[in-house]
Amino acid sequence: MTDVIIAGIGQTEVGEHWDIGLRDLAFAAIQDAVKDSGGLKPQSLFVGNMLAPNLSNQAHLGVLIADYSGLLGIEAVTIEAAGASGGAALRQGYLAVASGMVDVALVVGVEKFTDKVGPGVDAALATTSDSDFEAIQGMTPAAQAALLMKRYMHENEVPQDGFAGFALTAHANAVANNNAMFRKAIKPETYAKAEMVSDPLNMFDMAPNADGAAAVILTRRDLVPDNVSRPLVKIAGSAASSDTLALHDRKDTLYFDTAQISAGKAMKQAGIILDAIDLFEYHDVFSIYAALQLEAVGFAIKGRGWKLAADGEIGLKGKIPCATMGGMRARGFAGGASGVYQAVDAVTQLRGEAEANQIPNVKTALIQSLGGPASTAVSHVLQRME
Amino acid sequence: MTDVIIAGIGQTEVGEHWDIGLRDLAFAAIQDAVKDSGGLKPQSLFVGNMLAPNLSNQAHLGVLIADYSGLLGIEAVTIEAAGASGGAALRQGYLAVASGMVDVALVVGVEKFTDKVGPGVDAALATTSDSDFEAIQGMTPAAQAALLMKRYMHENEVPQDGFAGFALTAHANAVANNNAMFRKAIKPETYAKAEMVSDPLNMFDMAPNADGAAAVILTRRDLVPDNVSRPLVKIAGSAASSDTLALHDRKDTLYFDTAQISAGKAMKQAGIILDAIDLFEYHDVFSIYAALQLEAVGFAIKGRGWKLAADGEIGLKGKIPCATMGGMRARGFAGGASGVYQAVDAVTQLRGEAEANQIPNVKTALIQSLGGPASTAVSHVLQRME
């Protein structure tokens, strides 16, 4: 099978973009990515979006974005898997190029949270859980994450400030990222004094809903323009897995099976073991998710993911750098765009273009996009080619 | 490239399923398809759905359906392209198997219109048009189709009952289809006396919104179980194309570019010309769409698609049989399931299992799924293998 290359990346700043709409956000990221690819012409567009039918009253996004971005006529479709929509769209683009049927695929993740304000946003987010058995009881994703976190802290004797490491790392890494929403480092005291959202989950244990778009261009190696001088990055492994949608149906709510399975498959395809991974972009929409991902993927034993963060081992100079450009916590959570932002961040690192945040000698990155409490997990191994 | 085979088909009756939900509908169709395939085990699930986030407050359908259908752990994702969601999901399943990364893909289309009643349904349908420039003005898909129809009738001097042929054919073909919503033939007088929905579009010029699910199992030829004795059906061609989302942005609103382009590409891939097509499953959610598809694909010259229907040439014994099991008009329009129903109907014909509706000696079928007024078109050529 031919190598699938990420030949171009683009992104908008994540934040509250009151003055522009969904289509403008997507177009900005696409324009960047096409330019970055040396002008490749996409034939297929895969849009990762989580909530536009509810937040923006807009379905049929694929066509809207293709049209508005000057790509009239190309194949265009929306891919949805809750918070993992971006990762799932990346995988569809990968499959399309791998099939040999599509030469150049464009993957764009986009979300516009500010098209709705107030409780409607929580109601929209709740549609990603089991509507009949969870959402209708008033369960929101944040409340659910708080329950998980409380149980985790109880079972593993985690101190009150045990999760601070995730927010501290994210905020430290976002300082130099011009596309991040919060470019300010925080101190342990700041975390300790933060307001509770849903006890024990405080405002630094969750990522802020925000607007943004990120895009990547995928193609076969032989189609990458000759004048591209920087290192090429390929998708060496791609896999997805599903769990029960409702959390109460799981045997062990504190183990993310799908994170383990999809990462394992992607690494197997890439022909690597965990030791080879130089950085991990996890789905830190909640700090408890990040902890459970570190455990499921194998960076920490069960119950000790939080300790890795507390000990500074997920920092840029740590054992396994995570959220290297600020993650979802400090860069901002742009819903269905998140998984594509992960790819953009990993490619930036693998190319050696991460400037102040650059990790030395990176060759292999793992990115993992989650929908709900790992009801969906999509994992990709990205590698710098020699 | 390996042949991609449709190894199993399944469907529910289309109608008002007040007593069961989205997940039950999908499961019923999946169970049928898996059984029909001789027990193939899918690794990937592609759900075609149009409006569940709005109609049923349920996103993240892929995981919900995988879980409920006993397929815990498999890759699962939702594909959305308005009314073409089913066709687009079929294409994603096809690409996955063609890539060699997935051995067995399950494609299910599902829609549950009766989860909402009243004007909310029209508002949900309007999210598939341009929210900022069409829906917000109060334009619904039916009103838009009426405008197209009126202009078409004016330009082409079509008599008042010019479109009757589409409804007459659909209803005649649905009589023997146990899965159809309306199993009753109608007379020209019935059409002529029908109530107007939006002048000149009457209730027989549009398909009834209804609940339903259809499923197909895709695999490589070498994985089809040996004990399958019936003829195999392969996907010989697959293509998709996009146009402007907003109708007012088109140069010629009365020509469906995407229908022409996607059908042309699919036929090219299959290595056939139009003469080879034995039946055409069009997207008759509005009779004007069916007329414009007949013209764009090439079965009629511009402005004369309606005449083909009026002359009885789209009947089971006509020049180009269409809507052979009742189409969307008489079988019912189950939103994102429609494109998968088209595949199920075509496979039924190609296997020679269409009983009273069987077209003799069929070898090649074209199916075409539309989103909006052909803002999206997805075309597949299906062929019986010798």
Coordinates of C-alpha atoms in Angstrom, one line a residue, chain A residues 1 21 23 43-44 46 50-51 53-54 56-64 66-67 71-84 88-89 91-96 98-102 124 126-133 135 238-246 249 258 261 265 269 371-372 375-376, chain B residues 1 21 23 43-44 46 50-51 53-54 56-64 66-67 71-84 88-89 91-96 98-102 124 126-133 135 238-246 249 258 261 265 269 371-372 375-376:
Chain A
M1 CA 0.0 0.0 0.0
G21 CA -19.4 32.2 10.6
R23 CA -17.9 28.8 6.5
Q43 CA -10.8 16.1 -5.1
S44 CA -12.6 15.1 -1.9
F46 CA -14.1 15.4 4.6
M50 CA -19.8 17.8 16.0
L51 CA -22.8 20.1 16.6
P53 CA -27.0 21.1 13.1
N54 CA -27.8 22.2 16.6
S56 CA -25.8 26.7 13.9
N57 CA -28.9 25.2 12.4
Q58 CA -26.7 24.1 9.6
A59 CA -26.4 20.5 8.2
H60 CA -25.0 19.7 4.8
L61 CA -21.7 21.4 5.8
G62 CA -19.6 19.5 3.2
V63 CA -21.2 21.3 0.3
L64 CA -21.4 24.6 2.0
A66 CA -16.6 23.2 -0.6
D67 CA -18.7 25.9 -2.4
L71 CA -13.8 24.0 -4.4
L72 CA -17.1 23.7 -6.3
G73 CA -17.7 20.3 -7.7
I74 CA -15.5 18.2 -5.5
E75 CA -16.9 15.3 -3.4
A76 CA -17.9 16.7 0.0
V77 CA -19.3 15.0 3.1
T78 CA -19.6 15.5 6.9
I79 CA -18.2 13.0 9.3
E80 CA -19.6 12.9 12.9
A81 CA -18.5 11.0 15.9
A82 CA -19.1 13.5 18.7
G83 CA -15.8 14.9 20.0
A84 CA -13.9 12.5 17.8
A88 CA -12.8 10.3 12.3
A89 CA -12.7 12.8 9.4
R91 CA -9.4 8.6 9.1
Q92 CA -11.9 8.8 6.3
G93 CA -9.6 11.0 4.3
Y94 CA -6.8 8.5 5.0
L95 CA -8.9 5.6 3.7
A96 CA -9.9 7.5 0.6
A98 CA -5.2 4.7 0.7
S99 CA -7.9 3.2 -1.6
G100 CA -6.3 4.7 -4.6
M101 CA -9.6 6.2 -5.6
V102 CA -8.7 9.7 -4.4
A124 CA -26.5 20.4 22.2
A126 CA -25.7 16.3 25.6
T127 CA -27.0 15.0 22.2
T128 CA -23.6 13.2 21.9
S129 CA -24.5 11.0 24.9
D130 CA -27.3 8.4 25.0
S131 CA -30.4 10.6 24.5
D132 CA -32.9 8.1 25.8
F133 CA -30.9 7.0 28.9
A135 CA -29.3 13.2 28.3
S238 CA -4.8 4.6 11.7
A239 CA -7.5 2.9 13.7
A240 CA -10.8 3.5 15.4
S241 CA -12.9 1.7 18.0
S242 CA -16.2 2.0 19.7
D243 CA -17.5 1.3 23.3
T244 CA -21.0 1.6 24.8
L245 CA -22.5 5.0 24.3
A246 CA -24.0 5.0 27.8
D249 CA -23.3 -0.1 30.4
T258 CA -11.3 2.1 22.9
I261 CA -7.6 -0.9 21.3
K265 CA -4.0 -1.2 16.2
Q269 CA 0.1 -1.0 11.6
G371 CA -16.1 11.1 21.4
G372 CA -17.8 11.1 24.8
S375 CA -17.3 5.9 23.4
T376 CA -15.4 6.5 20.3
Chain B
M1 CA -8.0 -3.1 -7.3
G21 CA -36.7 4.2 18.2
R23 CA -31.6 2.2 17.4
Q43 CA -15.3 -4.3 11.4
S44 CA -16.5 -0.9 10.4
F46 CA -20.9 3.7 8.4
M50 CA -29.7 13.2 7.8
L51 CA -31.4 14.8 10.8
P53 CA -29.4 15.5 16.0
N54 CA -32.4 17.7 15.4
S56 CA -34.2 12.8 17.9
N57 CA -31.7 14.9 19.9
Q58 CA -29.2 12.2 19.1
A59 CA -25.8 12.7 17.7
H60 CA -23.0 10.1 17.9
L61 CA -25.2 7.6 16.2
G62 CA -22.4 5.3 15.0
V63 CA -21.5 4.2 18.5
L64 CA -25.2 4.0 19.6
A66 CA -22.9 -0.5 17.0
D67 CA -23.5 -1.0 20.7
L71 CA -21.1 -4.9 17.4
L72 CA -19.4 -3.4 20.4
G73 CA -15.8 -2.4 19.6
I74 CA -16.0 -1.9 15.9
E75 CA -15.2 1.4 14.2
A76 CA -18.4 3.4 13.9
V77 CA -19.0 6.8 12.4
T78 CA -21.9 8.9 11.0
I79 CA -21.9 10.2 7.5
E80 CA -24.0 13.2 6.6
A81 CA -24.8 14.9 3.3
A82 CA -28.4 15.8 3.7
G83 CA -30.7 13.6 1.6
A84 CA -27.6 12.0 0.1
A88 CA -22.5 9.0 0.9
A89 CA -22.3 6.3 3.6
R91 CA -19.4 5.4 -0.8
Q92 CA -17.4 5.6 2.5
G93 CA -18.0 1.9 3.1
Y94 CA -16.8 1.2 -0.5
L95 CA -13.7 3.3 0.0
A96 CA -12.9 1.5 3.2
A98 CA -11.3 -0.7 -1.5
S99 CA -8.4 0.6 0.6
G100 CA -7.7 -2.9 1.8
M101 CA -7.8 -1.6 5.4
V102 CA -11.2 -3.0 6.1
A124 CA -35.0 20.4 10.7
A126 CA -34.4 23.4 6.3
T127 CA -31.0 23.0 8.0
T128 CA -29.9 21.1 4.9
S129 CA -30.2 24.2 2.8
D130 CA -28.1 27.4 3.3
S131 CA -29.0 28.4 6.8
D132 CA -27.8 32.0 6.5
F133 CA -29.2 32.8 3.0
A135 CA -33.5 28.7 5.6
S238 CA -18.7 5.0 -7.3
A239 CA -18.5 8.8 -7.4
A240 CA -19.8 11.9 -5.7
S241 CA -19.9 15.6 -6.6
S242 CA -21.0 18.9 -5.1
D243 CA -22.7 22.0 -6.4
T244 CA -23.5 25.3 -4.6
L245 CA -25.6 24.8 -1.5
A246 CA -27.8 27.8 -2.2
D249 CA -25.9 30.8 -6.8
T258 CA -23.7 17.0 -9.9
I261 CA -20.8 14.5 -13.2
K265 CA -17.6 9.2 -13.3
Q269 CA -15.1 3.6 -13.7
G371 CA -28.7 16.1 -1.0
G372 CA -30.9 19.2 -1.5
S375 CA -26.2 20.2 -4.1
T376 CA -24.8 16.7 -3.4

